[in-house]
Backbone as a ProteinNet text record, in pm:
[ID]
protein_1_A
[PRIMARY]
MGISHIGKWVIERDEGCEPRLYADEVMLHLLGISDNKTPEENYKIWKDGVNSKQREVVEKAFMTMAEGKYKEIQYLWKGENADTRNVRSAGIRNYDYSKGVRIEGIPRDVT
[TERTIARY]
2571.8	2462.5	2417	2384.8	2337.9	2196.4	2162.3	2038.8	1918.2	1941.2	1837.6	1807.1	1900.3	1894.3	1871.7	1933.7	1925.5	2064.3	2075.8	2214.2	2235.9	2342.6	2363.1	2425.2	2382.3	2432.2	2457	2548.9	2571.4	2577.5	2504	2511.3	2571.3	2664	2726.4	2702.6	2652.2	2639.2	2711.3	2819.1	2910.4	2896.4	2899.9	2890.1	3011.2	2996.3	3110.3	3144	3082.1	3129.3	3012	3049.6	2940.1	2888.1	2758.7	2709.7	2774.1	2794.1	2864.9	2768	2778.6	2700.6	2813.9	2816.7	2897.1	2803.3	2831.7	2728.8	2811.1	2736.2	2793.5	2763.4	2807.5	2783.5	2638.7	2553.1	2403.2	2357.2	2390.4	2343.7	2398	2527.7	2589.9	2526.4	2489.6	2414.3	2280.6	2214.8	2072.9	2092.5	2192.4	2214.5	2257.8	2311.3	2367.1	2497.9	2579.4	2703.7	2827.4	2935.3	3058.1	3113.1	3198.3	3241.8	3370.4	3398.6	3518.8	3472.1	3345.4	3301.7	3330.8	3336.4	3369.1	3238.2	3245.8	3121.1	3027.4	3097	3019.3	2943.6	3017.2	2943.7	2835.3	2855.1	2753.5	2623.6	2638	2537.1	2458.1	2538.2	2468.9	2387.1	2445.8	2373.9	2246.6	2254.9	2143.8	2034.7	2072.9	1977.6	1916.7	1991.2	1929.8	1837.1	1842.3	1767.2	1629.1	1619.9	1486.6	1380.6	1271.7	1161.5	1126.5	1121.6	1108.3	988.7	895	765	772.2	873.2	890.8	1008.5	1086.4	1208.1	1178.8	1078.3	1047.1	1017.5	944.5	905.6	1026.1	1113.2	1239.1	1332.8	1340.7	1414.6	1363.1	1224.6	1165.6	1196.2	1195.3	1224.9	1367.6	1461.6	1603.8	1625	1546.4	1547.2	1501.9	1401.2	1346.7	1466.7	1528.4	1641	1740.3	1778.1	1892.3	1855.6	1716	1683.5	1693.4	1742.7	1757.6	1637.5	1538.7	1420.1	1428.4	1399.2	1392.7	1289.9	1322.4	1212.4	1241.7	1127.4	1127.5	1048.5	1094.4	1031.5	1042.7	939.8	953.3	927.1	1016.3	1011.4	1058.3	1029.4	1078.9	1213.5	1310.5	1432.9	1474.3	1516.7	1546.5	1696	1751.4	1892.9	1936.1	2062.1	2109.4	2064.9	2042.6	1998.9	1853.7	1783	1631.8	1547.3	1608.6	1534.4	1479.9	1344.8	1293.4	1270.5	1314	1309.7	1214.3	1160.2	1078.2	1173.8	1213.9	1314.5	1248.3	1271.7	1237.1	1363.3	1372.5	1493.3	1454.6	1531.2	1517	1650.7	1632.9	1765.5	1747.4	1857.5	1852.4	1999.5	2000.3	2123.6	2219.5	2356.3	2454.3	2516	2488.4	2540.1	2690.5	2741.3	2883.2	2974.1	2915	2984.3	2969.6	3082.9	3078.3	3117.9	3141.8	3192.9	3070.5	2958	2832.3	2716	2642.3	2532.1	2564.5	2560.2	2570.1	2448.9	2388	2264.1	2313.5	2271.5	2302.3	2168.8	2179.3	2045.3	2063.7	1953	1936.4	1844.4	1889.2	1801.4	1759.4	1631.1	1593.9	1521.4	1540.1	1473.4	1347	1232.2	1104.9	1017.2	1097.2	1024.7	940.6
5445.7	5356.6	5383.7	5291.1	5311.4	5367.8	5436.7	5507.1	5403.9	5284.6	5195.9	5134.7	5149.3	5087.9	4935.4	4872.5	4727.2	4689.8	4587.9	4545.2	4400.4	4338.2	4199	4136.2	4010.4	3925.2	3786.9	3723.5	3577.6	3519.3	3411.7	3339.3	3190.4	3159.2	3031.3	2948.6	2832.3	2734.2	2604.6	2586.5	2466.1	2378.1	2252.7	2163.3	2187.4	2203.9	2210.3	2358.4	2452.4	2597.3	2689.8	2799.1	2894	2948.9	2980	3038	3173.6	3215.1	3337.3	3428.2	3552.6	3643.9	3748.8	3745.9	3839.1	3934.7	4069.1	4178	4296	4349.6	4460.9	4596.6	4710.3	4833.5	4862.1	4828.9	4847.8	4768.1	4637	4545.3	4577.4	4628.6	4660.8	4789.5	4887.4	4994.3	4958.9	4877.6	4818.4	4761.5	4683	4629	4719.1	4831.9	4945.7	4897.3	4810.5	4759	4813.2	4814.2	4861.9	4738.2	4768.2	4655.6	4586.7	4617.4	4559.9	4430.3	4387	4276.4	4148	4033.4	3912.7	3872.2	3777.6	3729.9	3652.1	3580.1	3516.2	3616.7	3729.3	3834.5	3904.6	3926.7	3975.5	3884.7	3759.4	3662.3	3674.1	3671.5	3680.5	3801	3921	4046.5	4052.8	3993	3986.8	3901.9	3772.7	3675.5	3728.7	3798.6	3843.4	3959	4029.4	4143.7	4111.2	3982.7	3945.1	3944	3995.9	3995.2	3855.9	3845.4	3707.8	3639.3	3712.2	3637.6	3591.2	3635.7	3599.8	3516.4	3473.2	3397.9	3268.4	3192.5	3060.5	3078.3	3175	3204.8	3235.1	3320.3	3357.1	3225.6	3145.7	3024.7	2926.4	2911.6	2835.8	2892.6	3019.9	3076.1	3052.6	3055.7	3022.3	2876.9	2791.1	2647.5	2625.2	2698.2	2681.8	2732.3	2854.2	2889.2	2780	2714.6	2618.5	2500.7	2479.6	2361.8	2404.6	2519.8	2564.3	2624.7	2665.1	2737.2	2876.9	2971.9	3109.5	3143.4	3230.4	3265.8	3413	3476.6	3630.4	3624.2	3703.6	3715.4	3856.5	3892.8	4036.1	4017	4095.9	4072	4200.8	4209.9	4322.5	4287.5	4393.3	4372.8	4489.1	4469.8	4575.8	4576.1	4695	4712.1	4744.2	4753.5	4778.2	4920.1	5011.4	5153	5149.8	5034	5028.8	5069.4	5107.4	5131.8	5002.2	4998.3	4885.2	4910.3	4814	4837.1	4712.6	4746.5	4642	4602.2	4478.3	4428.1	4332.5	4343.4	4242.8	4188.2	4051.9	3979.7	3875.3	3841.9	3732.8	3665.9	3532.2	3461.8	3326.8	3263.7	3122.7	3063.6	2935.1	2857.2	2871	2883.1	2885.5	2737.6	2658.3	2517.2	2510.3	2614.8	2608.3	2601	2631	2623.4	2483.4	2425.7	2275.3	2243.8	2337.7	2317.5	2297.7	2347.2	2336.8	2404.6	2487.1	2558.6	2706.5	2757.2	2910.6	2961.7	3063.4	3123.9	3270.4	3315.5	3444.9	3524.7	3653.4	3717	3872.3	3937.2	4078.5	4130.3	4226.3	4286.2	4424	4459	4594.6	4655.7	4777.3	4831.2	4887.2	4845.9	4892	4958.1	5002.5	5067.3	5183.2
-10114	-10149	-10287.8	-10364.9	-10496.1	-10501.7	-10604.8	-10619.4	-10614	-10657.9	-10649.8	-10520.9	-10421.6	-10296.5	-10298.6	-10400.3	-10413.4	-10391.7	-10302	-10273.5	-10317.5	-10272	-10300.7	-10170.2	-10149.7	-10041	-10084.9	-10005.3	-10031.4	-9886.7	-9870.3	-9750.9	-9781.8	-9702.7	-9714.1	-9591.1	-9603.3	-9493.1	-9526.8	-9459	-9473	-9351.4	-9358.6	-9244.6	-9161.3	-9021.4	-8941.3	-8924.2	-8999.1	-8990.4	-8953.3	-8890.1	-8864.9	-9006.5	-9015.3	-9138	-9160	-9286.2	-9321.9	-9417.2	-9398.1	-9474.3	-9538	-9664.9	-9737.8	-9794.9	-9773.9	-9809.6	-9891.3	-9978.5	-10044.6	-9959.2	-10010.7	-9938.4	-9912.9	-10001.6	-9978.2	-9872.8	-9874.7	-9768.2	-9637.1	-9632.1	-9508.8	-9453.4	-9526.8	-9486.6	-9438.6	-9510.8	-9465.2	-9325.6	-9299.2	-9176.6	-9060.9	-9112.4	-9018.8	-8955.8	-9025	-8967.6	-9058.7	-8994.1	-9075.4	-9140.3	-9245.3	-9330.4	-9272.9	-9145.9	-9088.1	-8991.8	-9006	-8935.4	-9016.3	-8952.8	-9028.6	-9089.8	-9182.2	-9248.3	-9138	-9040.3	-8948.3	-8858.5	-8823.3	-8740.3	-8829.6	-8948.6	-9037	-9034	-9042.3	-9045.1	-8910.5	-8801.7	-8667	-8656.2	-8697.1	-8688.4	-8769.4	-8892.5	-8972.6	-8915	-8874.8	-8816.9	-8694.5	-8604.9	-8477.3	-8500.1	-8617.4	-8641.6	-8708.6	-8752.6	-8814.8	-8704.5	-8737.6	-8640.6	-8593.7	-8464.7	-8394.8	-8442.3	-8481.1	-8523	-8665.9	-8732.8	-8879.9	-8897.5	-8803.8	-8819.6	-8882.7	-8840.7	-8898.5	-9048.5	-9084.6	-9230.2	-9306.4	-9254.9	-9317.9	-9337.8	-9229.6	-9255.5	-9346.8	-9365.7	-9461.3	-9605.7	-9617.9	-9744.6	-9790.5	-9688.4	-9720.3	-9750	-9691.5	-9724.6	-9873.3	-9909	-10043.9	-10143.6	-10113.7	-10189.3	-10197.1	-10078.3	-10073.9	-10152.8	-10182.5	-10273.2	-10422.4	-10446.4	-10589.3	-10660.8	-10566.4	-10616	-10588	-10684.1	-10662.6	-10551.9	-10461.2	-10359.3	-10329.7	-10303.5	-10256.6	-10134.6	-10037.8	-9908.5	-9863.5	-9793	-9722.2	-9575.3	-9492.3	-9348	-9285.2	-9158.6	-9074.8	-9018.1	-9019.6	-8968.9	-8880.5	-8752.3	-8653.3	-8632.1	-8653.2	-8629.9	-8487.5	-8466.8	-8330.3	-8285.2	-8376.3	-8349.4	-8321.7	-8321.3	-8300.7	-8422.2	-8530.3	-8651	-8710.9	-8740.7	-8804.4	-8942.9	-9042	-9172.7	-9230.1	-9338	-9416.9	-9521.2	-9517.7	-9614.2	-9712.3	-9841.8	-9946.8	-9991.9	-9984.7	-10027.9	-10119.5	-10228	-10317.7	-10341.5	-10365.2	-10388.5	-10438.4	-10476.3	-10516.8	-10496.5	-10492.4	-10468.6	-10586.2	-10555.9	-10659	-10652.3	-10752.2	-10740.8	-10788.3	-10826.8	-10863.8	-10738.5	-10621	-10494.7	-10443.4	-10415.9	-10378.8	-10229.9	-10152.3	-10012.7	-9927.8	-9964.2	-9884.4	-9965	-9900.4	-9966.8	-9969.8	-10090.2	-10121.5	-10176.8	-10115.5	-10161.8	-10198	-10316.8	-10356.8	-10381.5	-10335.2	-10350	-10347.6	-10355.8	-10339	-10237.7	-10157.1	-10061.7	-10107.6	-10064.8	-10091.4	-9975.7	-9934.7	-9833	-9880.3	-9844.4	-9893.6	-9783.5	-9686.2	-9579.5	-9623
[MASK]
+++++++++++++++++++++++++++++++++++++++++++++++++++++++++++++++++++++++++++++++++++++++++++++++++++++++++++++++

């Protein structure tokens, strides 16, 4: 894990496909998962870990990002090992991706 504890993630949402989360080493560590998961599994693990009271707010933030607007959000995330982390994430849409919506961002553990 890098000294800054800042990672990188990419979420792709294409019509007719399960959402995918591509994550670097820092983001994988934050999620507490191994790098042998599929991008679809990574997305499910991430989404399921978002605090249930904050899921709607997180989804709205990602919709803002999908509209091409930069957005930063802070939320609680709980891993499979029951550790709760305070995550700050920021991102924006990459319009070079034409198969659907690709949002690229950075996570940071601010626990």
